Amino acid sequence: MNVAEKLQIEVGSLEAILSSLGEKLVAFGLRLLAAVAILVIGFWLTKRLMAAIKRGMERRKLEASLSTFLLSFLNILFKIFVVVICLTTVGVQMTSIVAVLGAASLAVGMALSGTLQNFAGGIVILFFKPFKVGDTIETATGKTGVVKKIMIFTTELHTFDNQVVFLPNGALANGEITNLSHAKVRRTDLKLSVAYGDKIADARKVILDILKKDSRVMWDPAPQILIERLGDSGVELVVRYWAKYADAYASSLDLIEQIYEMLPKKKINFPFPQLDVRITK
């Protein structure tokens, strides 16, 4: 076999290799386009499916705490399913995906132990219900507001000055939580002082008359006006009354203003800070 024949054979082999490579590239390109199409359509279908599931939950009047948690969980689950389908379309073997997911789960579990704790905390909140969507809570960190969403890892809280706070579920489940709206009625304490020498009975009568005129104040149990202690400058009183939770804060502001305006008109004075100084020669 001469040189020309050998060169012709090598050229033919090269052409066959290039042709095969081109076919493989074209096939891979088609699979890649199909995977991209599946990803786009899958995410679009996921969005529509989540909207349909949300409407179904609303029709069944599912509890808001449960629905927000399930919607967040299902959204992530469906998107992972779409991504797995895309990878298999490109040509990645399912066994390889399972192996990678297993190894990734172990690594992510070790790296994101706090995140997994938040997931477990969300489940605890969901089942034991220390609070639900719409409740007003106070956390151990001092945050107070209305619960808007309970998601997989975090809880969305809207404070009264319109700040949006995202609290980790793990800390909420393991920390101290005060549910301010769990009880239907609450006791409110108003503290004030009257000057020494003024009659406590007169002050009590004036304050009771003010309370009777406010429809938000409950009379079962009846309000109490007690001497809390004898202060440095005056007699310190505490006014205790019960009201619905929604009326407690607003009523306290209105009542303290009326008490401030009415007591001086009845010749009952508020004390000023006093200090007696004795000079010994």
mmCIF file of N, CA and C in Angstrom, residues 136-263:
data_model
loop_
_atom_site.group_PDB
_atom_site.id
_atom_site.type_symbol
_atom_site.label_atom_id
_atom_site.label_comp_id
_atom_site.label_asym_id
_atom_site.label_seq_id
_atom_site.Cartn_x
_atom_site.Cartn_y
_atom_site.Cartn_z
ATOM 1 N N THR A 136 -51.083 38.217 66.679
ATOM 2 C CA THR A 136 -50.059 39.182 67.091
ATOM 3 C C THR A 136 -49.181 38.514 68.137
ATOM 4 N N ILE A 137 -47.885 38.455 67.868
ATOM 5 C CA ILE A 137 -46.970 37.761 68.765
ATOM 6 C C ILE A 137 -45.821 38.675 69.172
ATOM 7 N N GLU A 138 -45.211 38.319 70.282
ATOM 8 C CA GLU A 138 -43.983 38.978 70.750
ATOM 9 C C GLU A 138 -42.936 37.884 70.936
ATOM 10 N N THR A 139 -41.790 38.029 70.277
ATOM 11 C CA THR A 139 -40.764 36.998 70.310
ATOM 12 C C THR A 139 -39.762 37.263 71.420
ATOM 13 N N ALA A 140 -38.899 36.279 71.622
ATOM 14 C CA ALA A 140 -37.875 36.415 72.662
ATOM 15 C C ALA A 140 -36.875 37.515 72.329
ATOM 16 N N THR A 141 -36.745 37.867 71.048
ATOM 17 C CA THR A 141 -35.822 38.931 70.642
ATOM 18 C C THR A 141 -36.448 40.317 70.746
ATOM 19 N N GLY A 142 -37.721 40.382 71.186
ATOM 20 C CA GLY A 142 -38.368 41.678 71.358
ATOM 21 C C GLY A 142 -39.154 42.152 70.159
ATOM 22 N N LYS A 143 -39.251 41.359 69.095
ATOM 23 C CA LYS A 143 -40.027 41.739 67.928
ATOM 24 C C LYS A 143 -41.519 41.488 68.186
ATOM 25 N N THR A 144 -42.332 42.495 67.885
ATOM 26 C CA THR A 144 -43.775 42.385 68.064
ATOM 27 C C THR A 144 -44.460 42.772 66.767
ATOM 28 N N GLY A 145 -45.423 41.956 66.340
ATOM 29 C CA GLY A 145 -46.136 42.260 65.105
ATOM 30 C C GLY A 145 -47.152 41.187 64.783
ATOM 31 N N VAL A 146 -47.733 41.313 63.581
ATOM 32 C CA VAL A 146 -48.771 40.403 63.114
ATOM 33 C C VAL A 146 -48.145 39.376 62.170
ATOM 34 N N VAL A 147 -48.454 38.099 62.379
ATOM 35 C CA VAL A 147 -47.939 37.022 61.521
ATOM 36 C C VAL A 147 -48.679 37.055 60.191
ATOM 37 N N LYS A 148 -47.921 37.188 59.087
ATOM 38 C CA LYS A 148 -48.525 37.229 57.759
ATOM 39 C C LYS A 148 -48.360 35.910 57.010
ATOM 40 N N LYS A 149 -47.200 35.261 57.151
ATOM 41 C CA LYS A 149 -46.960 33.999 56.450
ATOM 42 C C LYS A 149 -46.106 33.096 57.333
ATOM 43 N N ILE A 150 -46.390 31.790 57.270
ATOM 44 C CA ILE A 150 -45.526 30.786 57.883
ATOM 45 C C ILE A 150 -45.000 29.928 56.743
ATOM 46 N N MET A 151 -43.726 30.101 56.392
ATOM 47 C CA MET A 151 -43.131 29.412 55.251
ATOM 48 C C MET A 151 -42.262 28.250 55.735
ATOM 49 N N ILE A 152 -41.537 27.619 54.801
ATOM 50 C CA ILE A 152 -40.781 26.425 55.151
ATOM 51 C C ILE A 152 -39.699 26.740 56.178
ATOM 52 N N PHE A 153 -38.949 27.789 55.931
ATOM 53 C CA PHE A 153 -37.807 28.089 56.787
ATOM 54 C C PHE A 153 -38.017 29.320 57.664
ATOM 55 N N THR A 154 -38.877 30.224 57.266
ATOM 56 C CA THR A 154 -39.034 31.479 57.998
ATOM 57 C C THR A 154 -40.507 31.810 58.195
ATOM 58 N N THR A 155 -40.743 32.737 59.116
ATOM 59 C CA THR A 155 -42.080 33.285 59.355
ATOM 60 C C THR A 155 -42.023 34.785 59.102
ATOM 61 N N GLU A 156 -42.977 35.268 58.311
ATOM 62 C CA GLU A 156 -43.023 36.691 57.969
ATOM 63 C C GLU A 156 -43.871 37.438 58.993
ATOM 64 N N LEU A 157 -43.269 38.458 59.596
ATOM 65 C CA LEU A 157 -43.922 39.233 60.653
ATOM 66 C C LEU A 157 -43.963 40.695 60.233
ATOM 67 N N HIS A 158 -45.135 41.326 60.340
ATOM 68 C CA HIS A 158 -45.284 42.746 60.054
ATOM 69 C C HIS A 158 -45.435 43.493 61.380
ATOM 70 N N THR A 159 -44.481 44.367 61.670
ATOM 71 C CA THR A 159 -44.521 45.121 62.917
ATOM 72 C C THR A 159 -45.517 46.278 62.789
ATOM 73 N N PHE A 160 -45.820 46.930 63.914
ATOM 74 C CA PHE A 160 -46.829 47.985 63.915
ATOM 75 C C PHE A 160 -46.332 49.274 63.260
ATOM 76 N N ASP A 161 -45.020 49.395 63.068
ATOM 77 C CA ASP A 161 -44.501 50.539 62.323
ATOM 78 C C ASP A 161 -44.208 50.159 60.875
ATOM 79 N N ASN A 162 -44.857 49.064 60.402
ATOM 80 C CA ASN A 162 -44.859 48.633 58.999
ATOM 81 C C ASN A 162 -43.496 48.133 58.526
ATOM 82 N N GLN A 163 -42.738 47.530 59.410
ATOM 83 C CA GLN A 163 -41.523 46.829 58.998
ATOM 84 C C GLN A 163 -41.863 45.363 58.757
ATOM 85 N N VAL A 164 -41.203 44.772 57.769
ATOM 86 C CA VAL A 164 -41.394 43.354 57.453
ATOM 87 C C VAL A 164 -40.181 42.593 57.985
ATOM 88 N N VAL A 165 -40.408 41.693 58.925
ATOM 89 C CA VAL A 165 -39.338 40.945 59.585
ATOM 90 C C VAL A 165 -39.505 39.465 59.255
ATOM 91 N N PHE A 166 -38.414 38.823 58.827
ATOM 92 C CA PHE A 166 -38.421 37.391 58.559
ATOM 93 C C PHE A 166 -37.672 36.688 59.698
ATOM 94 N N LEU A 167 -38.402 35.880 60.440
ATOM 95 C CA LEU A 167 -37.853 35.214 61.616
ATOM 96 C C LEU A 167 -37.610 33.741 61.315
ATOM 97 N N PRO A 168 -36.446 33.186 61.684
ATOM 98 C CA PRO A 168 -36.187 31.754 61.459
ATOM 99 C C PRO A 168 -37.113 30.890 62.300
ATOM 100 N N ASN A 169 -37.682 29.871 61.671
ATOM 101 C CA ASN A 169 -38.642 29.014 62.374
ATOM 102 C C ASN A 169 -38.003 28.235 63.521
ATOM 103 N N GLY A 170 -36.715 27.881 63.369
ATOM 104 C CA GLY A 170 -36.046 27.134 64.432
ATOM 105 C C GLY A 170 -36.002 27.920 65.726
ATOM 106 N N ALA A 171 -35.635 29.198 65.625
ATOM 107 C CA ALA A 171 -35.573 30.043 66.820
ATOM 108 C C ALA A 171 -36.961 30.268 67.402
ATOM 109 N N LEU A 172 -37.968 30.402 66.541
ATOM 110 C CA LEU A 172 -39.333 30.606 67.036
ATOM 111 C C LEU A 172 -39.854 29.368 67.759
ATOM 112 N N ALA A 173 -39.562 28.194 67.183
ATOM 113 C CA ALA A 173 -40.068 26.957 67.781
ATOM 114 C C ALA A 173 -39.393 26.662 69.113
ATOM 115 N N ASN A 174 -38.133 27.075 69.272
ATOM 116 C CA ASN A 174 -37.381 26.757 70.489
ATOM 117 C C ASN A 174 -37.319 27.912 71.479
ATOM 118 N N GLY A 175 -37.772 29.095 71.067
ATOM 119 C CA GLY A 175 -37.689 30.253 71.945
ATOM 120 C C GLY A 175 -39.021 30.582 72.594
ATOM 121 N N GLU A 176 -38.995 31.614 73.401
ATOM 122 C CA GLU A 176 -40.205 32.060 74.089
ATOM 123 C C GLU A 176 -41.054 32.915 73.162
ATOM 124 N N ILE A 177 -42.332 32.596 73.074
ATOM 125 C CA ILE A 177 -43.264 33.337 72.230
ATOM 126 C C ILE A 177 -44.461 33.758 73.073
ATOM 127 N N THR A 178 -44.791 35.028 73.024
ATOM 128 C CA THR A 178 -45.994 35.519 73.687
ATOM 129 C C THR A 178 -47.040 35.789 72.614
ATOM 130 N N ASN A 179 -48.122 35.010 72.639
ATOM 131 C CA ASN A 179 -49.216 35.200 71.682
ATOM 132 C C ASN A 179 -50.199 36.201 72.283
ATOM 133 N N LEU A 180 -50.128 37.435 71.811
ATOM 134 C CA LEU A 180 -50.907 38.517 72.404
ATOM 135 C C LEU A 180 -52.382 38.452 72.024
ATOM 136 N N SER A 181 -52.701 37.793 70.922
ATOM 137 C CA SER A 181 -54.081 37.759 70.457
ATOM 138 C C SER A 181 -54.758 36.414 70.702
ATOM 139 N N HIS A 182 -54.093 35.504 71.424
ATOM 140 C CA HIS A 182 -54.680 34.182 71.649
ATOM 141 C C HIS A 182 -55.927 34.275 72.533
ATOM 142 N N ALA A 183 -55.855 35.089 73.585
ATOM 143 C CA ALA A 183 -57.010 35.280 74.476
ATOM 144 C C ALA A 183 -57.939 36.329 73.881
ATOM 145 N N LYS A 184 -59.224 36.172 74.120
ATOM 146 C CA LYS A 184 -60.209 37.098 73.561
ATOM 147 C C LYS A 184 -60.217 38.435 74.295
ATOM 148 N N VAL A 185 -59.956 38.407 75.597
ATOM 149 C CA VAL A 185 -59.960 39.643 76.380
ATOM 150 C C VAL A 185 -58.632 39.745 77.135
ATOM 151 N N ARG A 186 -58.263 40.967 77.470
ATOM 152 C CA ARG A 186 -57.018 41.202 78.200
ATOM 153 C C ARG A 186 -57.254 42.234 79.292
ATOM 154 N N ARG A 187 -56.456 42.105 80.344
ATOM 155 C CA ARG A 187 -56.499 43.105 81.398
ATOM 156 C C ARG A 187 -55.466 44.184 81.093
ATOM 157 N N THR A 188 -55.882 45.422 81.273
ATOM 158 C CA THR A 188 -54.992 46.556 81.057
ATOM 159 C C THR A 188 -54.798 47.281 82.376
ATOM 160 N N ASP A 189 -53.564 47.648 82.671
ATOM 161 C CA ASP A 189 -53.235 48.370 83.898
ATOM 162 C C ASP A 189 -52.796 49.787 83.544
ATOM 163 N N LEU A 190 -53.491 50.759 84.125
ATOM 164 C CA LEU A 190 -53.102 52.161 83.991
ATOM 165 C C LEU A 190 -52.553 52.634 85.330
ATOM 166 N N LYS A 191 -51.390 53.233 85.304
ATOM 167 C CA LYS A 191 -50.757 53.680 86.547
ATOM 168 C C LYS A 191 -50.703 55.205 86.576
ATOM 169 N N LEU A 192 -51.059 55.770 87.738
ATOM 170 C CA LEU A 192 -51.022 57.209 87.932
ATOM 171 C C LEU A 192 -50.793 57.509 89.406
ATOM 172 N N SER A 193 -50.536 58.745 89.706
ATOM 173 C CA SER A 193 -50.301 59.172 91.093
ATOM 174 C C SER A 193 -51.179 60.372 91.411
ATOM 175 N N VAL A 194 -51.614 60.452 92.671
ATOM 176 C CA VAL A 194 -52.334 61.634 93.156
ATOM 177 C C VAL A 194 -51.549 62.192 94.346
ATOM 178 N N ALA A 195 -51.719 63.462 94.570
ATOM 179 C CA ALA A 195 -50.933 64.131 95.605
ATOM 180 C C ALA A 195 -51.360 63.674 96.996
ATOM 181 N N TYR A 196 -50.410 63.691 97.913
ATOM 182 C CA TYR A 196 -50.730 63.408 99.309
ATOM 183 C C TYR A 196 -51.708 64.464 99.827
ATOM 184 N N GLY A 197 -52.685 64.022 100.583
ATOM 185 C CA GLY A 197 -53.691 64.931 101.125
ATOM 186 C C GLY A 197 -54.996 64.880 100.365
ATOM 187 N N ASP A 198 -54.971 64.489 99.072
ATOM 188 C CA ASP A 198 -56.211 64.340 98.311
ATOM 189 C C ASP A 198 -56.900 63.035 98.695
ATOM 190 N N LYS A 199 -58.221 63.024 98.613
ATOM 191 C CA LYS A 199 -58.979 61.851 99.018
ATOM 192 C C LYS A 199 -58.972 60.791 97.912
ATOM 193 N N ILE A 200 -58.526 59.616 98.278
ATOM 194 C CA ILE A 200 -58.473 58.514 97.320
ATOM 195 C C ILE A 200 -59.882 58.106 96.892
ATOM 196 N N ALA A 201 -60.849 58.184 97.799
ATOM 197 C CA ALA A 201 -62.226 57.810 97.467
ATOM 198 C C ALA A 201 -62.783 58.718 96.367
ATOM 199 N N ASP A 202 -62.453 60.010 96.441
ATOM 200 C CA ASP A 202 -62.926 60.934 95.395
ATOM 201 C C ASP A 202 -62.267 60.610 94.047
ATOM 202 N N ALA A 203 -60.966 60.336 94.090
ATOM 203 C CA ALA A 203 -60.269 59.984 92.855
ATOM 204 C C ALA A 203 -60.833 58.701 92.262
ATOM 205 N N ARG A 204 -61.126 57.738 93.124
ATOM 206 C CA ARG A 204 -61.693 56.468 92.658
ATOM 207 C C ARG A 204 -63.058 56.684 92.002
ATOM 208 N N LYS A 205 -63.880 57.542 92.594
ATOM 209 C CA LYS A 205 -65.212 57.798 92.040
ATOM 210 C C LYS A 205 -65.118 58.461 90.657
ATOM 211 N N VAL A 206 -64.230 59.424 90.518
ATOM 212 C CA VAL A 206 -64.079 60.114 89.235
ATOM 213 C C VAL A 206 -63.607 59.135 88.149
ATOM 214 N N ILE A 207 -62.641 58.308 88.498
ATOM 215 C CA ILE A 207 -62.107 57.364 87.511
ATOM 216 C C ILE A 207 -63.158 56.328 87.118
ATOM 217 N N LEU A 208 -63.933 55.853 88.082
ATOM 218 C CA LEU A 208 -64.993 54.881 87.778
ATOM 219 C C LEU A 208 -66.045 55.485 86.858
ATOM 220 N N ASP A 209 -66.390 56.759 87.082
ATOM 221 C CA ASP A 209 -67.351 57.424 86.198
ATOM 222 C C ASP A 209 -66.819 57.487 84.772
ATOM 223 N N ILE A 210 -65.521 57.721 84.628
ATOM 224 C CA ILE A 210 -64.917 57.761 83.289
ATOM 225 C C ILE A 210 -64.981 56.381 82.643
ATOM 226 N N LEU A 211 -64.688 55.343 83.422
ATOM 227 C CA LEU A 211 -64.717 53.986 82.883
ATOM 228 C C LEU A 211 -66.130 53.575 82.463
ATOM 229 N N LYS A 212 -67.135 54.008 83.217
ATOM 230 C CA LYS A 212 -68.519 53.625 82.897
ATOM 231 C C LYS A 212 -68.976 54.210 81.564
ATOM 232 N N LYS A 213 -68.442 55.352 81.200
ATOM 233 C CA LYS A 213 -68.846 56.003 79.952
ATOM 234 C C LYS A 213 -68.174 55.388 78.721
ATOM 235 N N ASP A 214 -67.189 54.528 78.918
ATOM 236 C CA ASP A 214 -66.480 53.902 77.792
ATOM 237 C C ASP A 214 -67.053 52.501 77.568
ATOM 238 N N SER A 215 -67.681 52.301 76.423
ATOM 239 C CA SER A 215 -68.334 51.012 76.129
ATOM 240 C C SER A 215 -67.334 49.879 75.939
ATOM 241 N N ARG A 216 -66.082 50.187 75.739
ATOM 242 C CA ARG A 216 -65.079 49.153 75.537
ATOM 243 C C ARG A 216 -64.657 48.476 76.841
ATOM 244 N N VAL A 217 -64.897 49.124 77.948
ATOM 245 C CA VAL A 217 -64.511 48.585 79.254
ATOM 246 C C VAL A 217 -65.537 47.539 79.691
ATOM 247 N N MET A 218 -65.060 46.350 80.034
ATOM 248 C CA MET A 218 -65.942 45.283 80.496
ATOM 249 C C MET A 218 -66.177 45.432 82.001
ATOM 250 N N TRP A 219 -67.387 44.970 82.435
ATOM 251 C CA TRP A 219 -67.733 45.056 83.855
ATOM 252 C C TRP A 219 -67.905 43.687 84.490
ATOM 253 N N ASP A 220 -67.517 42.674 83.775
ATOM 254 C CA ASP A 220 -67.485 41.325 84.343
ATOM 255 C C ASP A 220 -66.225 40.621 83.819
ATOM 256 N N PRO A 221 -65.140 40.668 84.572
ATOM 257 C CA PRO A 221 -64.987 41.199 85.939
ATOM 258 C C PRO A 221 -64.946 42.726 85.967
ATOM 259 N N ALA A 222 -65.321 43.259 87.107
ATOM 260 C CA ALA A 222 -65.422 44.704 87.263
ATOM 261 C C ALA A 222 -64.037 45.338 87.384
ATOM 262 N N PRO A 223 -63.898 46.596 86.950
ATOM 263 C CA PRO A 223 -62.620 47.298 87.098
ATOM 264 C C PRO A 223 -62.238 47.466 88.565
ATOM 265 N N GLN A 224 -60.947 47.630 88.803
ATOM 266 C CA GLN A 224 -60.427 47.853 90.151
ATOM 267 C C GLN A 224 -59.524 49.074 90.145
ATOM 268 N N ILE A 225 -59.618 49.859 91.195
ATOM 269 C CA ILE A 225 -58.721 51.005 91.377
ATOM 270 C C ILE A 225 -58.078 50.835 92.742
ATOM 271 N N LEU A 226 -56.810 50.527 92.750
ATOM 272 C CA LEU A 226 -56.115 50.130 93.975
ATOM 273 C C LEU A 226 -54.917 51.029 94.221
ATOM 274 N N ILE A 227 -54.570 51.142 95.509
ATOM 275 C CA ILE A 227 -53.322 51.820 95.870
ATOM 276 C C ILE A 227 -52.185 50.815 95.692
ATOM 277 N N GLU A 228 -51.290 51.140 94.800
ATOM 278 C CA GLU A 228 -50.181 50.224 94.541
ATOM 279 C C GLU A 228 -49.066 50.412 95.558
ATOM 280 N N ARG A 229 -48.727 51.664 95.844
ATOM 281 C CA ARG A 229 -47.734 51.932 96.882
ATOM 282 C C ARG A 229 -47.725 53.424 97.193
ATOM 283 N N LEU A 230 -47.098 53.759 98.287
ATOM 284 C CA LEU A 230 -46.915 55.159 98.673
ATOM 285 C C LEU A 230 -45.577 55.623 98.126
ATOM 286 N N GLY A 231 -45.627 56.462 97.116
ATOM 287 C CA GLY A 231 -44.413 56.901 96.458
ATOM 288 C C GLY A 231 -43.729 58.042 97.167
ATOM 289 N N ASP A 232 -42.626 58.481 96.621
ATOM 290 C CA ASP A 232 -41.856 59.573 97.223
ATOM 291 C C ASP A 232 -42.612 60.900 97.159
ATOM 292 N N SER A 233 -43.401 61.078 96.076
ATOM 293 C CA SER A 233 -44.066 62.369 95.890
ATOM 294 C C SER A 233 -45.581 62.301 95.991
ATOM 295 N N GLY A 234 -46.157 61.107 95.889
ATOM 296 C CA GLY A 234 -47.602 60.991 95.935
ATOM 297 C C GLY A 234 -48.043 59.546 96.107
ATOM 298 N N VAL A 235 -49.365 59.364 96.142
ATOM 299 C CA VAL A 235 -49.955 58.032 96.281
ATOM 300 C C VAL A 235 -50.090 57.439 94.873
ATOM 301 N N GLU A 236 -49.480 56.298 94.649
ATOM 302 C CA GLU A 236 -49.481 55.681 93.324
ATOM 303 C C GLU A 236 -50.644 54.693 93.222
ATOM 304 N N LEU A 237 -51.496 54.926 92.220
ATOM 305 C CA LEU A 237 -52.676 54.099 91.995
ATOM 306 C C LEU A 237 -52.491 53.246 90.730
ATOM 307 N N VAL A 238 -53.201 52.140 90.688
ATOM 308 C CA VAL A 238 -53.255 51.309 89.484
ATOM 309 C C VAL A 238 -54.726 51.078 89.146
ATOM 310 N N VAL A 239 -55.094 51.378 87.911
ATOM 311 C CA VAL A 239 -56.463 51.171 87.419
ATOM 312 C C VAL A 239 -56.442 49.913 86.555
ATOM 313 N N ARG A 240 -57.165 48.889 86.986
ATOM 314 C CA ARG A 240 -57.201 47.617 86.263
ATOM 315 C C ARG A 240 -58.590 47.407 85.676
ATOM 316 N N TYR A 241 -58.628 47.168 84.382
ATOM 317 C CA TYR A 241 -59.909 46.887 83.731
ATOM 318 C C TYR A 241 -59.679 45.881 82.602
ATOM 319 N N TRP A 242 -60.769 45.224 82.187
ATOM 320 C CA TRP A 242 -60.704 44.212 81.129
ATOM 321 C C TRP A 242 -61.398 44.748 79.883
ATOM 322 N N ALA A 243 -60.827 44.406 78.725
ATOM 323 C CA ALA A 243 -61.408 44.805 77.443
ATOM 324 C C ALA A 243 -61.032 43.765 76.392
ATOM 325 N N LYS A 244 -61.732 43.779 75.280
ATOM 326 C CA LYS A 244 -61.360 42.904 74.180
ATOM 327 C C LYS A 244 -59.959 43.259 73.687
ATOM 328 N N TYR A 245 -59.274 42.244 73.164
ATOM 329 C CA TYR A 245 -57.886 42.475 72.755
ATOM 330 C C TYR A 245 -57.782 43.616 71.743
ATOM 331 N N ALA A 246 -58.712 43.664 70.799
ATOM 332 C CA ALA A 246 -58.652 44.687 69.756
ATOM 333 C C ALA A 246 -58.855 46.091 70.316
ATOM 334 N N ASP A 247 -59.523 46.203 71.488
ATOM 335 C CA ASP A 247 -59.821 47.515 72.069
ATOM 336 C C ASP A 247 -58.855 47.914 73.182
ATOM 337 N N ALA A 248 -58.006 46.987 73.613
ATOM 338 C CA ALA A 248 -57.212 47.222 74.819
ATOM 339 C C ALA A 248 -56.290 48.434 74.670
ATOM 340 N N TYR A 249 -55.526 48.494 73.588
ATOM 341 C CA TYR A 249 -54.526 49.561 73.459
ATOM 342 C C TYR A 249 -55.190 50.916 73.238
ATOM 343 N N ALA A 250 -56.161 50.970 72.323
ATOM 344 C CA ALA A 250 -56.808 52.248 72.028
ATOM 345 C C ALA A 250 -57.555 52.783 73.244
ATOM 346 N N SER A 251 -58.223 51.896 73.972
ATOM 347 C CA SER A 251 -58.974 52.351 75.142
ATOM 348 C C SER A 251 -58.039 52.892 76.221
ATOM 349 N N SER A 252 -56.870 52.290 76.388
ATOM 350 C CA SER A 252 -55.935 52.770 77.414
ATOM 351 C C SER A 252 -55.459 54.188 77.122
ATOM 352 N N LEU A 253 -55.241 54.497 75.837
ATOM 353 C CA LEU A 253 -54.813 55.852 75.481
ATOM 354 C C LEU A 253 -55.916 56.867 75.747
ATOM 355 N N ASP A 254 -57.141 56.509 75.370
ATOM 356 C CA ASP A 254 -58.261 57.436 75.585
ATOM 357 C C ASP A 254 -58.536 57.653 77.070
ATOM 358 N N LEU A 255 -58.510 56.596 77.849
ATOM 359 C CA LEU A 255 -58.850 56.704 79.269
ATOM 360 C C LEU A 255 -57.812 57.509 80.042
ATOM 361 N N ILE A 256 -56.535 57.277 79.749
ATOM 362 C CA ILE A 256 -55.509 58.010 80.497
ATOM 363 C C ILE A 256 -55.598 59.512 80.197
ATOM 364 N N GLU A 257 -55.995 59.856 78.968
ATOM 365 C CA GLU A 257 -56.158 61.277 78.624
ATOM 366 C C GLU A 257 -57.344 61.879 79.371
ATOM 367 N N GLN A 258 -58.452 61.136 79.430
ATOM 368 C CA GLN A 258 -59.629 61.643 80.139
ATOM 369 C C GLN A 258 -59.365 61.770 81.643
ATOM 370 N N ILE A 259 -58.633 60.815 82.194
ATOM 371 C CA ILE A 259 -58.292 60.896 83.615
ATOM 372 C C ILE A 259 -57.410 62.108 83.888
ATOM 373 N N TYR A 260 -56.478 62.368 83.012
ATOM 374 C CA TYR A 260 -55.583 63.515 83.174
ATOM 375 C C TYR A 260 -56.363 64.827 83.136
ATOM 376 N N GLU A 261 -57.372 64.910 82.287
ATOM 377 C CA GLU A 261 -58.142 66.152 82.166
ATOM 378 C C GLU A 261 -59.178 66.298 83.278
ATOM 379 N N MET A 262 -59.737 65.193 83.753
ATOM 380 C CA MET A 262 -60.872 65.271 84.683
ATOM 381 C C MET A 262 -60.450 65.431 86.139
ATOM 382 N N LEU A 263 -59.380 64.761 86.562
ATOM 383 C CA LEU A 263 -59.009 64.815 87.981
ATOM 384 C C LEU A 263 -58.722 66.237 88.468
#
